[in-house]
Tab-separated table of C-alpha atoms in Angstrom:
chain	number	residue	atom	x	y	z
A	1	MET	CA	-23.516	-21.283	-1.263
A	2	ARG	CA	-23.589	-18.215	0.966
A	3	ILE	CA	-20.362	-16.228	1.197
A	4	GLY	CA	-19.904	-13.109	3.311
A	5	ILE	CA	-17.656	-10.239	2.258
A	6	ALA	CA	-15.870	-8.077	4.819
A	7	GLY	CA	-12.657	-6.205	5.420
A	8	ILE	CA	-10.793	-3.272	6.919
A	9	ALA	CA	-8.087	-2.134	4.525
A	10	ILE	CA	-5.341	0.391	5.157
A	11	GLU	CA	-1.547	0.619	5.046
A	12	SER	CA	-0.329	2.377	8.189
A	13	SER	CA	3.038	3.941	8.966
A	14	THR	CA	3.878	3.827	12.654
A	15	PHE	CA	6.549	6.460	11.960
A	16	SER	CA	3.952	9.042	10.955
A	17	PRO	CA	2.279	11.181	13.638
A	18	HIS	CA	-0.904	11.135	11.558
A	19	ARG	CA	-3.778	9.176	13.116
A	20	THR	CA	-6.437	7.561	10.956
A	21	GLY	CA	-9.970	8.257	12.166
A	22	LEU	CA	-13.379	7.123	11.019
A	23	ALA	CA	-13.671	10.053	8.606
A	24	ASP	CA	-10.637	8.712	6.720
A	25	PHE	CA	-12.445	5.454	5.861
A	26	ARG	CA	-14.890	4.891	3.055
A	27	VAL	CA	-17.315	2.403	4.597
A	28	THR	CA	-19.647	0.376	2.383
A	29	ARG	CA	-22.468	-1.971	3.280
A	30	GLY	CA	-25.325	-3.710	1.518
A	31	ALA	CA	-25.750	-3.219	-2.224
A	32	ASP	CA	-22.943	-0.651	-2.320
A	33	LEU	CA	-20.516	-3.234	-0.988
A	34	LEU	CA	-21.549	-5.840	-3.567
A	35	ALA	CA	-21.261	-3.253	-6.325
A	36	ARG	CA	-17.523	-2.958	-5.611
A	37	TYR	CA	-16.952	-6.320	-7.257
A	38	ALA	CA	-17.940	-7.201	-10.836
A	39	TRP	CA	-17.955	-10.934	-10.120
A	40	THR	CA	-20.743	-10.726	-7.537
A	41	GLY	CA	-23.058	-10.436	-10.541
A	42	ASP	CA	-21.732	-13.611	-12.173
A	43	GLU	CA	-24.728	-15.950	-11.889
A	44	SER	CA	-22.675	-18.918	-13.106
A	45	LEU	CA	-20.929	-18.966	-9.727
A	46	ASP	CA	-24.261	-19.844	-8.095
A	47	VAL	CA	-23.357	-17.922	-4.935
A	48	GLU	CA	-25.393	-15.727	-2.640
A	49	TRP	CA	-22.941	-13.012	-1.725
A	50	VAL	CA	-23.694	-11.607	1.712
A	51	PRO	CA	-22.453	-8.033	2.212
A	52	LEU	CA	-21.155	-7.507	5.744
A	53	LEU	CA	-18.970	-4.374	5.958
A	54	HIS	CA	-15.955	-3.102	4.098
A	55	ALA	CA	-13.881	-0.097	5.169
A	56	VAL	CA	-10.965	1.249	3.141
A	57	SER	CA	-8.738	4.246	3.728
A	58	LEU	CA	-5.935	5.977	1.914
A	59	PRO	CA	-2.698	4.884	3.629
A	60	GLY	CA	-1.805	6.970	6.649
A	61	GLY	CA	-0.810	6.770	10.263
A	62	ALA	CA	-1.976	4.166	12.743
A	63	VAL	CA	-5.724	3.700	13.139
A	64	VAL	CA	-7.321	5.048	16.311
A	65	LYS	CA	-8.133	2.019	18.484
A	66	ASP	CA	-11.785	2.934	19.081
A	67	VAL	CA	-12.308	3.292	15.333
A	68	TYR	CA	-10.854	-0.145	14.631
A	69	ASP	CA	-12.852	-1.690	17.476
A	70	GLY	CA	-16.064	-0.152	16.166
A	71	LEU	CA	-15.561	-1.344	12.589
A	72	LYS	CA	-14.601	-4.834	13.737
A	73	ALA	CA	-17.577	-5.030	16.091
A	74	GLU	CA	-19.955	-4.181	13.254
A	75	ILE	CA	-18.440	-6.905	11.066
A	76	LEU	CA	-18.884	-9.445	13.861
A	77	ASP	CA	-22.438	-8.284	14.555
A	78	ARG	CA	-23.329	-8.595	10.888
A	79	ILE	CA	-21.855	-12.080	10.752
A	80	GLY	CA	-24.117	-12.998	13.652
A	81	GLU	CA	-27.137	-11.540	11.878
A	82	ALA	CA	-26.349	-13.038	8.472
A	83	GLY	CA	-27.388	-16.594	9.218
A	84	PRO	CA	-25.346	-19.637	8.172
A	85	LEU	CA	-22.370	-18.869	5.945
A	86	ASP	CA	-20.304	-21.326	3.927
A	87	GLY	CA	-17.408	-18.955	3.437
A	88	VAL	CA	-16.033	-15.482	4.099
A	89	LEU	CA	-13.952	-13.336	1.759
A	90	LEU	CA	-11.658	-10.985	3.688
A	91	ASP	CA	-10.717	-8.077	1.433
A	92	ILE	CA	-7.857	-6.424	3.347
A	93	HIS	CA	-4.508	-4.752	2.793
A	94	GLY	CA	-2.430	-6.541	5.409
A	95	ALA	CA	-0.380	-3.636	6.804
A	96	MET	CA	-2.975	-2.043	9.079
A	97	SER	CA	-1.459	-0.720	12.283
A	98	VAL	CA	-3.759	0.120	15.178
A	99	VAL	CA	-2.654	2.229	18.114
A	100	GLY	CA	-1.646	-0.135	20.939
A	101	MET	CA	-1.653	-3.303	18.788
A	102	LEU	CA	1.131	-5.226	17.032
A	103	ASP	CA	-0.832	-7.473	14.635
A	104	ALA	CA	-4.205	-5.982	13.790
A	105	GLU	CA	-4.952	-8.346	10.888
A	106	ALA	CA	-4.384	-11.387	13.101
A	107	ASP	CA	-6.773	-9.908	15.653
A	108	LEU	CA	-9.412	-9.304	12.972
A	109	ALA	CA	-9.023	-12.750	11.405
A	110	ARG	CA	-9.086	-14.465	14.804
A	111	ASP	CA	-12.352	-12.814	15.796
A	112	VAL	CA	-13.936	-13.498	12.404
A	113	ARG	CA	-12.922	-17.138	12.796
A	114	LYS	CA	-14.529	-17.279	16.245
A	115	ALA	CA	-17.697	-15.744	14.839
A	116	VAL	CA	-18.095	-18.156	11.912
A	117	GLY	CA	-16.697	-21.300	13.517
A	118	PRO	CA	-14.037	-23.795	12.413
A	119	ASP	CA	-15.854	-25.247	9.391
A	120	VAL	CA	-16.515	-22.050	7.415
A	121	LEU	CA	-13.789	-21.373	4.844
A	122	ILE	CA	-12.057	-18.003	5.007
A	123	SER	CA	-10.209	-16.639	1.961
A	124	ALA	CA	-8.128	-13.454	2.178
A	125	SER	CA	-7.105	-11.091	-0.612
A	126	MET	CA	-4.120	-8.899	0.252
A	127	ASP	CA	-1.628	-6.337	-0.986
A	128	LEU	CA	1.862	-7.750	-1.492
A	129	HIS	CA	3.063	-5.056	0.926
A	130	GLY	CA	1.054	-6.691	3.701
A	131	ASN	CA	2.513	-8.648	6.607
A	132	VAL	CA	1.763	-12.335	7.117
A	133	SER	CA	2.362	-13.595	10.644
A	134	ARG	CA	1.761	-17.184	11.659
A	135	ASP	CA	-0.993	-16.025	14.039
A	136	PHE	CA	-2.751	-14.438	11.071
A	137	VAL	CA	-2.413	-17.224	8.525
A	138	GLU	CA	-3.514	-19.880	11.035
A	139	GLN	CA	-7.010	-18.373	10.930
A	140	LEU	CA	-7.294	-18.732	7.131
A	141	ASP	CA	-8.025	-21.503	4.656
A	142	LEU	CA	-6.960	-19.599	1.525
A	143	VAL	CA	-4.859	-16.492	0.965
A	144	THR	CA	-3.417	-14.678	-2.032
A	145	CYS	CA	-1.876	-11.300	-2.828
A	146	TYR	CA	-1.046	-8.961	-5.676
A	147	ARG	CA	1.682	-10.016	-8.096
A	148	MET	CA	2.470	-6.607	-9.518
A	149	ALA	CA	3.998	-3.454	-8.066
A	150	PRO	CA	2.657	-0.966	-9.056
A	151	HIS	CA	-0.579	-2.781	-8.319
A	152	GLU	CA	-2.157	-3.171	-11.730
A	153	ASP	CA	-3.699	-6.508	-10.686
A	154	THR	CA	-5.620	-5.317	-7.615
A	155	TRP	CA	-9.083	-6.337	-8.800
A	156	GLU	CA	-7.789	-9.472	-10.484
A	157	THR	CA	-6.372	-10.573	-7.118
A	158	ARG	CA	-9.642	-9.998	-5.287
A	159	GLU	CA	-11.475	-11.996	-7.927
A	160	ARG	CA	-8.900	-14.799	-7.674
A	161	ALA	CA	-9.424	-14.965	-3.907
A	162	ALA	CA	-13.190	-15.135	-4.420
A	163	ARG	CA	-13.117	-17.729	-7.194
A	164	ASN	CA	-10.605	-19.900	-5.333
A	165	LEU	CA	-12.999	-19.865	-2.383
A	166	VAL	CA	-15.990	-20.769	-4.535
A	167	ALA	CA	-14.082	-23.600	-6.223
A	168	ARG	CA	-12.932	-25.017	-2.907
A	169	LEU	CA	-16.424	-24.891	-1.443
A	170	ARG	CA	-17.742	-26.636	-4.536
A	171	ASP	CA	-15.038	-29.330	-4.573
A	172	GLY	CA	-14.912	-29.822	-0.814
A	173	GLY	CA	-12.008	-30.194	1.578
A	174	LYS	CA	-9.606	-27.704	3.113
A	175	PRO	CA	-6.289	-27.149	1.330
A	176	HIS	CA	-2.865	-27.225	2.942
A	177	LEU	CA	-1.060	-23.935	3.559
A	178	ALA	CA	2.736	-23.818	3.720
A	179	TRP	CA	4.002	-20.578	5.303
A	180	VAL	CA	7.438	-19.126	5.854
A	181	GLN	CA	8.674	-15.667	6.762
A	182	ILE	CA	11.899	-14.333	5.251
A	183	PRO	CA	13.951	-11.966	7.446
A	184	VAL	CA	14.163	-9.278	4.769
A	185	LEU	CA	12.372	-5.928	4.978
A	186	LEU	CA	12.606	-3.615	1.991
A	187	PRO	CA	10.602	-0.620	0.757
A	188	GLY	CA	8.311	-1.039	-2.220
A	189	GLU	CA	10.534	1.259	-4.282
A	190	LYS	CA	13.246	-1.434	-4.138
A	191	THR	CA	10.925	-4.332	-4.919
A	192	SER	CA	8.971	-3.211	-7.976
A	193	THR	CA	8.016	-6.059	-10.279
A	194	ARG	CA	8.917	-3.817	-13.235
A	195	ILE	CA	12.570	-4.729	-12.650
A	196	GLU	CA	14.729	-7.578	-11.413
A	197	PRO	CA	14.905	-9.466	-9.145
A	198	ALA	CA	11.227	-9.078	-8.177
A	199	LYS	CA	10.178	-9.497	-11.804
A	200	SER	CA	11.620	-13.011	-11.967
A	201	LEU	CA	10.620	-13.963	-8.429
A	202	TYR	CA	6.979	-13.183	-9.101
A	203	GLY	CA	7.395	-14.633	-12.578
A	204	GLN	CA	7.758	-18.088	-11.016
A	205	ILE	CA	4.238	-18.080	-9.639
A	206	GLU	CA	2.413	-19.039	-12.818
A	207	ALA	CA	4.511	-22.193	-13.281
A	208	ILE	CA	4.097	-23.174	-9.627
A	209	GLU	CA	0.321	-22.770	-9.809
A	210	ALA	CA	0.262	-24.979	-12.898
A	211	MET	CA	1.617	-27.908	-10.861
A	212	ASP	CA	-0.847	-30.646	-10.029
A	213	GLY	CA	-1.745	-30.268	-6.369
A	214	ILE	CA	-1.068	-26.488	-6.156
A	215	LEU	CA	-3.887	-23.954	-5.911
A	216	ASP	CA	-2.083	-20.671	-5.232
A	217	ALA	CA	1.368	-19.255	-4.554
A	218	ALA	CA	1.988	-15.842	-3.041
A	219	ILE	CA	4.989	-13.695	-2.118
A	220	TRP	CA	4.738	-10.751	0.268
A	221	VAL	CA	7.400	-8.058	0.384
A	222	GLY	CA	6.045	-6.885	3.735
A	223	TYR	CA	5.572	-3.315	4.924
A	224	ALA	CA	8.752	-1.472	5.806
A	225	TRP	CA	7.307	1.595	7.563
A	226	ALA	CA	5.698	-0.113	10.532
A	227	ASP	CA	7.698	-1.152	13.560
A	228	GLU	CA	6.113	-4.499	14.437
A	229	PRO	CA	7.476	-8.046	14.850
A	230	ARG	CA	5.452	-9.303	11.864
A	231	CYS	CA	7.084	-6.862	9.423
A	232	GLN	CA	9.141	-8.941	6.984
A	233	ALA	CA	8.753	-10.764	3.703
A	234	ALA	CA	6.734	-13.984	3.547
A	235	VAL	CA	5.623	-16.796	1.252
A	236	VAL	CA	2.457	-18.920	1.379
A	237	VAL	CA	1.757	-21.752	-1.046
A	238	THR	CA	-1.665	-23.412	-0.973
A	239	GLY	CA	-2.823	-26.743	-2.382
A	240	ASP	CA	-3.811	-30.343	-1.813
A	241	ASN	CA	-0.347	-31.911	-2.033
A	242	ALA	CA	1.188	-31.186	1.361
A	243	GLU	CA	4.705	-32.205	0.395
A	244	LEU	CA	4.618	-30.145	-2.794
A	245	VAL	CA	3.239	-26.942	-1.224
A	246	GLU	CA	5.884	-27.145	1.482
A	247	ALA	CA	8.677	-27.700	-1.053
A	248	GLN	CA	7.569	-24.856	-3.327
A	249	ALA	CA	7.159	-22.406	-0.448
A	250	THR	CA	10.645	-23.301	0.791
A	251	LYS	CA	12.110	-22.803	-2.690
A	252	LEU	CA	10.454	-19.395	-3.185
A	253	ALA	CA	11.636	-18.229	0.227
A	254	ASN	CA	15.221	-19.289	-0.442
A	255	ASP	CA	15.167	-17.671	-3.873
A	256	TYR	CA	13.989	-14.418	-2.268
A	257	TRP	CA	16.725	-14.583	0.354
A	258	LYS	CA	19.452	-15.233	-2.230
A	259	ALA	CA	18.300	-12.194	-4.210
A	260	ARG	CA	18.279	-9.810	-1.210
A	261	HIS	CA	21.425	-7.942	-2.297
A	262	ASP	CA	20.091	-7.497	-5.832
A	263	PHE	CA	17.064	-5.378	-4.948
A	264	ALA	CA	17.625	-1.791	-6.038
A	265	PHE	CA	15.607	1.376	-6.366
A	266	VAL	CA	13.258	1.407	-9.327
A	267	ALA	CA	14.640	4.770	-10.485
A	268	PRO	CA	17.892	6.724	-10.084
A	269	THR	CA	17.992	8.319	-6.635
A	270	GLY	CA	19.639	11.220	-4.887
A	271	SER	CA	19.105	14.047	-2.464
A	272	LEU	CA	16.341	16.478	-3.334
A	273	ASP	CA	18.865	19.198	-4.208
A	274	HIS	CA	20.657	16.798	-6.542
A	275	CYS	CA	17.434	15.667	-8.187
A	276	VAL	CA	16.165	19.217	-8.715
A	277	ARG	CA	19.465	20.366	-10.224
A	278	GLU	CA	19.635	17.309	-12.490
A	279	GLY	CA	16.044	17.679	-13.607
A	280	LEU	CA	16.352	21.373	-14.409
A	281	ALA	CA	19.638	20.905	-16.224
A	282	SER	CA	18.293	18.063	-18.344
A	283	GLY	CA	15.861	20.200	-20.355
A	284	ILE	CA	13.630	17.111	-20.591
A	285	ARG	CA	9.856	17.504	-20.251
A	286	PRO	CA	7.854	16.151	-18.603
A	287	PHE	CA	10.376	15.474	-15.849
A	288	PHE	CA	9.114	14.015	-12.554
A	289	ILE	CA	10.741	13.904	-9.130
A	290	SER	CA	9.333	11.619	-6.452
A	291	ASP	CA	9.137	13.222	-2.996
A	292	SER	CA	9.311	9.707	-1.576
A	293	GLY	CA	9.603	10.297	2.166
A	294	ASP	CA	6.086	11.711	2.530
A	295	ASN	CA	4.229	9.569	-0.004
A	296	PRO	CA	0.590	9.476	1.228
A	297	THR	CA	-0.088	6.237	-0.672
A	298	ALA	CA	2.567	4.523	1.441
A	299	GLY	CA	1.404	6.018	4.747
A	300	GLY	CA	3.004	9.456	4.808
A	301	ALA	CA	1.186	12.291	6.544
A	302	GLY	CA	1.102	14.274	3.296
A	303	ASP	CA	2.020	17.576	4.943
A	304	VAL	CA	5.779	17.269	5.406
A	305	SER	CA	7.003	20.649	4.170
A	306	TRP	CA	10.717	19.894	3.829
A	307	THR	CA	10.584	19.607	0.027
A	308	LEU	CA	8.421	22.708	-0.368
A	309	ARG	CA	10.952	24.720	1.619
A	310	VAL	CA	13.703	23.657	-0.803
A	311	LEU	CA	11.574	24.397	-3.874
A	312	THR	CA	10.912	28.005	-2.832
A	313	ALA	CA	14.505	28.740	-3.859
A	314	TYR	CA	13.664	27.789	-7.464
A	315	ARG	CA	10.739	30.159	-8.139
A	316	SER	CA	12.420	31.464	-11.284
A	317	ARG	CA	11.638	28.127	-12.956
A	318	THR	CA	8.253	26.555	-13.728
A	319	ILE	CA	7.692	23.844	-11.125
A	320	ILE	CA	4.529	21.997	-10.108
A	321	TYR	CA	4.439	20.682	-6.539
A	322	ALA	CA	1.822	17.988	-5.960
A	323	SER	CA	0.859	18.289	-3.235
A	324	ILE	CA	0.594	19.238	0.437
A	325	VAL	CA	-2.396	18.879	2.732
A	326	ASP	CA	-3.266	21.914	4.824
A	327	PRO	CA	-6.953	22.681	5.444
A	328	GLU	CA	-6.085	25.919	7.256
A	329	SER	CA	-4.243	27.296	4.227
A	330	VAL	CA	-7.010	26.113	1.902
A	331	ALA	CA	-9.599	27.953	3.999
A	332	ILE	CA	-7.631	31.180	3.548
A	333	ALA	CA	-6.740	30.728	-0.129
A	334	LYS	CA	-10.080	29.565	-1.508
A	335	ALA	CA	-11.315	33.170	-1.491
A	336	GLY	CA	-8.769	33.865	-4.229
A	337	GLY	CA	-6.425	36.769	-4.853
A	338	GLU	CA	-3.056	37.416	-3.239
A	339	VAL	CA	-2.346	35.314	-0.142
A	340	SER	CA	0.371	34.923	2.451
A	341	LEU	CA	0.358	31.444	3.942
A	342	ARG	CA	2.270	29.192	6.313
A	343	ILE	CA	1.945	25.824	4.639
A	344	GLY	CA	2.378	22.277	5.954
A	345	GLY	CA	4.342	20.879	8.872
A	346	LYS	CA	1.248	20.828	11.074
A	347	ILE	CA	0.711	17.066	11.213
A	348	ASP	CA	4.285	15.898	10.708
A	349	GLY	CA	6.496	18.832	11.603
A	350	GLY	CA	9.548	16.695	12.329
A	351	PRO	CA	11.578	17.392	9.161
A	352	ALA	CA	10.399	21.024	8.812
A	353	GLY	CA	7.717	23.298	10.205
A	354	PRO	CA	5.276	25.454	8.244
A	355	VAL	CA	6.758	27.160	5.173
A	356	ALA	CA	5.954	30.822	4.471
A	357	LEU	CA	4.688	31.400	0.935
A	358	THR	CA	3.218	34.496	-0.675
A	359	GLY	CA	1.542	34.146	-4.044
A	360	THR	CA	-1.570	34.325	-6.178
A	361	VAL	CA	-4.407	31.805	-6.118
A	362	ALA	CA	-4.436	30.390	-9.652
A	363	LYS	CA	-7.172	27.773	-9.229
A	364	VAL	CA	-9.828	26.607	-6.788
A	365	HIS	CA	-11.233	23.140	-7.441
A	366	GLU	CA	-13.608	20.790	-5.633
A	367	ASP	CA	-12.423	17.189	-5.632
A	368	PRO	CA	-14.168	14.061	-4.265
A	369	VAL	CA	-10.948	12.859	-2.618
A	370	GLY	CA	-8.991	15.994	-1.785
A	371	GLY	CA	-11.945	18.214	-0.915
A	372	THR	CA	-11.301	21.844	-1.765
A	373	ILE	CA	-8.012	22.172	-3.626
A	374	VAL	CA	-6.174	25.404	-4.363
A	375	VAL	CA	-3.190	26.119	-6.583
A	376	VAL	CA	-1.042	28.964	-5.325
A	377	ARG	CA	1.444	30.430	-7.827
A	378	SER	CA	4.567	32.078	-6.440
A	379	GLY	CA	6.811	33.065	-9.342
A	380	GLY	CA	7.007	29.922	-11.435
A	381	LEU	CA	6.297	27.618	-8.469
A	382	HIS	CA	2.771	26.187	-8.519
A	383	VAL	CA	1.900	24.663	-5.137
A	384	ILE	CA	-1.130	22.367	-4.934
A	385	ILE	CA	-2.684	22.564	-1.456
A	386	THR	CA	-5.455	20.126	-0.520
A	387	GLU	CA	-8.084	20.128	2.192
A	388	ARG	CA	-7.714	16.351	2.602
A	389	ARG	CA	-4.848	14.053	1.688
A	390	LYS	CA	-4.926	13.114	-1.986
A	391	PRO	CA	-2.500	11.151	-4.180
A	392	TYR	CA	-1.524	12.529	-7.568
A	393	HIS	CA	-1.349	9.493	-9.847
A	394	LEU	CA	-3.310	10.497	-12.947
A	395	VAL	CA	-2.859	13.049	-15.707
A	396	LYS	CA	-6.412	14.226	-14.955
A	397	ASP	CA	-5.310	15.144	-11.421
A	398	PHE	CA	-3.217	17.874	-13.035
A	399	THR	CA	-5.435	18.915	-15.945
A	400	ASP	CA	-8.347	19.406	-13.525
A	401	LEU	CA	-6.206	22.176	-12.039
A	402	ASP	CA	-5.209	23.652	-15.427
A	403	LEU	CA	-1.691	22.304	-14.958
A	404	ASP	CA	0.335	20.420	-17.554
A	405	PRO	CA	3.512	18.558	-16.506
A	406	ALA	CA	4.682	18.637	-20.146
A	407	GLN	CA	4.817	22.458	-19.946
A	408	ALA	CA	6.646	22.596	-16.604
A	409	ASP	CA	10.386	22.415	-16.041
A	410	LEU	CA	9.741	19.958	-13.180
A	411	THR	CA	6.812	18.213	-11.566
A	412	VAL	CA	7.473	17.105	-7.985
A	413	VAL	CA	5.005	14.534	-6.645
A	414	LYS	CA	4.611	13.023	-3.186
A	415	ILE	CA	4.947	9.473	-4.457
A	416	GLY	CA	7.370	6.552	-4.533
A	417	TYR	CA	7.494	4.691	-7.822
A	418	LEU	CA	5.445	6.437	-10.490
A	419	GLU	CA	1.994	4.984	-11.037
A	420	PRO	CA	1.279	3.745	-14.602
A	421	GLU	CA	-0.098	6.939	-16.204
A	422	LEU	CA	2.705	9.139	-14.906
A	423	TYR	CA	5.281	6.438	-15.621
A	424	ASP	CA	4.161	6.330	-19.255
A	425	LEU	CA	4.085	10.135	-19.468
A	426	ALA	CA	7.502	10.771	-17.930
A	427	LYS	CA	10.479	11.457	-20.191
A	428	GLY	CA	12.688	11.853	-17.139
A	429	TRP	CA	12.313	10.667	-13.541
A	430	LEU	CA	14.359	10.734	-10.348
A	431	LEU	CA	13.449	9.439	-6.899
A	432	ALA	CA	14.436	11.916	-4.196
A	433	LEU	CA	15.409	10.445	-0.830
A	434	THR	CA	13.475	12.875	1.325
A	435	PRO	CA	12.529	12.661	5.017
A	436	GLY	CA	9.104	11.737	6.394
A	437	GLY	CA	7.075	8.894	7.812
A	438	VAL	CA	7.898	6.645	4.851
A	439	ASP	CA	11.576	7.517	4.551
A	440	GLN	CA	13.344	5.192	2.099
A	441	ASP	CA	16.351	5.139	4.441
A	442	LEU	CA	14.949	2.545	6.820
A	443	ILE	CA	17.974	2.569	9.087
A	444	ARG	CA	17.498	6.196	10.134
A	445	LEU	CA	13.831	5.621	11.017
A	446	GLY	CA	14.805	3.724	14.171
A	447	HIS	CA	12.868	0.436	14.161
A	448	LYS	CA	12.852	-1.125	17.632
A	449	GLN	CA	10.240	-3.919	17.585
A	450	VAL	CA	11.074	-5.784	14.374
A	451	VAL	CA	12.542	-9.252	14.882
A	452	ARG	CA	16.316	-9.217	14.528
A	453	PRO	CA	18.495	-10.227	12.810
A	454	LEU	CA	16.805	-8.716	9.783
A	455	TYR	CA	18.229	-7.620	6.438
A	456	PRO	CA	19.245	-4.825	5.716
A	457	PHE	CA	19.449	-3.808	9.378
A	458	ASP	CA	21.890	-6.694	9.929
A	459	PRO	CA	23.672	-6.989	6.570
A	460	ASP	CA	26.101	-9.707	7.714
A	461	MET	CA	23.516	-11.977	9.347
A	462	ASP	CA	23.773	-15.737	8.907
A	463	THR	CA	21.628	-17.551	6.363
A	464	PRO	CA	18.339	-18.408	8.130
A	465	ASP	CA	16.457	-21.691	8.022
A	466	LEU	CA	13.729	-21.001	5.477
A	467	THR	CA	11.994	-24.358	5.573
A	468	ALA	CA	8.280	-23.691	5.181
A	469	GLN	CA	5.915	-24.729	7.952
A	470	LEU	CA	2.760	-26.635	7.133
A	471	ILE	CA	-0.086	-24.726	8.761
A	472	SER	CA	-2.901	-27.088	7.847
């Protein structure tokens, strides 16, 4: 069997002024692409894996149209050059927004389908924060998504998508897909599988998959920070028993709908001022505060300076701020010494413009993701400034900069829910409801193109018909 691997993967906020260019993508081809996946070396699968092109970017703003067109064109060209394929694995996120488009994944899947023809099986691996329109799923034969948020099962999901494809090619026949969208759109910080009701909703999947005639069951939360008609929750159940896949998809969708009022933030929330005061008063270390509105791993620009402006009033305490992207300030500060900077607010200046800060350069560090990184100390405030957007998810991200959250009064991170290492480290944690391109307050963002009625925008809407539709 010959199976091609391709994908363009990014989560894109249409509320962020940031634009994702080619330099933001890590593009792999050939042996480097195959090396991404451990299972491509599993000889027992008896598959010739054909590397096409894979491009992945840190979440950000919408992708520049010419960049998307160029990446897609190369995938299609490589399909044409690859010779006969039996299958294609699409390794995508599912919430890619492209300037001027409303359903980029459907466009990509449609053109891949045209390139390979109707008989080649296409299997997609997705993030559970992706969007699943009917136009998109109609191009697929198999689809699955993560079952954990935070996404500790990312690579397991990709392998499941690949092995499901191999098994189906070996056994023959196309499965049935039952699809239904659920008019609910919630941020990931309200739908973490660490807590109820998402924990139990996703907990049903194993039992459903164990049913005779079911191959896969998947629930998508959707992506809340794009303003597109496809943005809402969805369910797809796949298998050989058409009646059963339709019934199980309908049940999952109705269970999700019934639980809509039960979704709550994964951590205690409040205004930034409230969270800072509570954290400092607690005396607990390490104590983390999520600067959630500008989380770069959800699509935030990473340079919203609103939180930094507030923190400058607390320089008498030891606070780590991770982080803010500003290549201009980095260029000045990397020489070391005393510096006077105007930091942030240059990409997304909506909530606040550049913040004036005078301090001492405490560290200069070269990082493969963030580029040149500087730590500027102003009183007890340690501000991490990066040349390129970088998430701070690991303890090493701090120790590389000679910073220790356990020794600070507060560590403020541009993040939503804490990723596993920081979650395990934290003795205290609050989620600050801050402004930015991934604002947790969806209502104030001003969605205009989502399909209404939609919860929570229309809290008193009637119960929708959630009968799943059989796609194939």
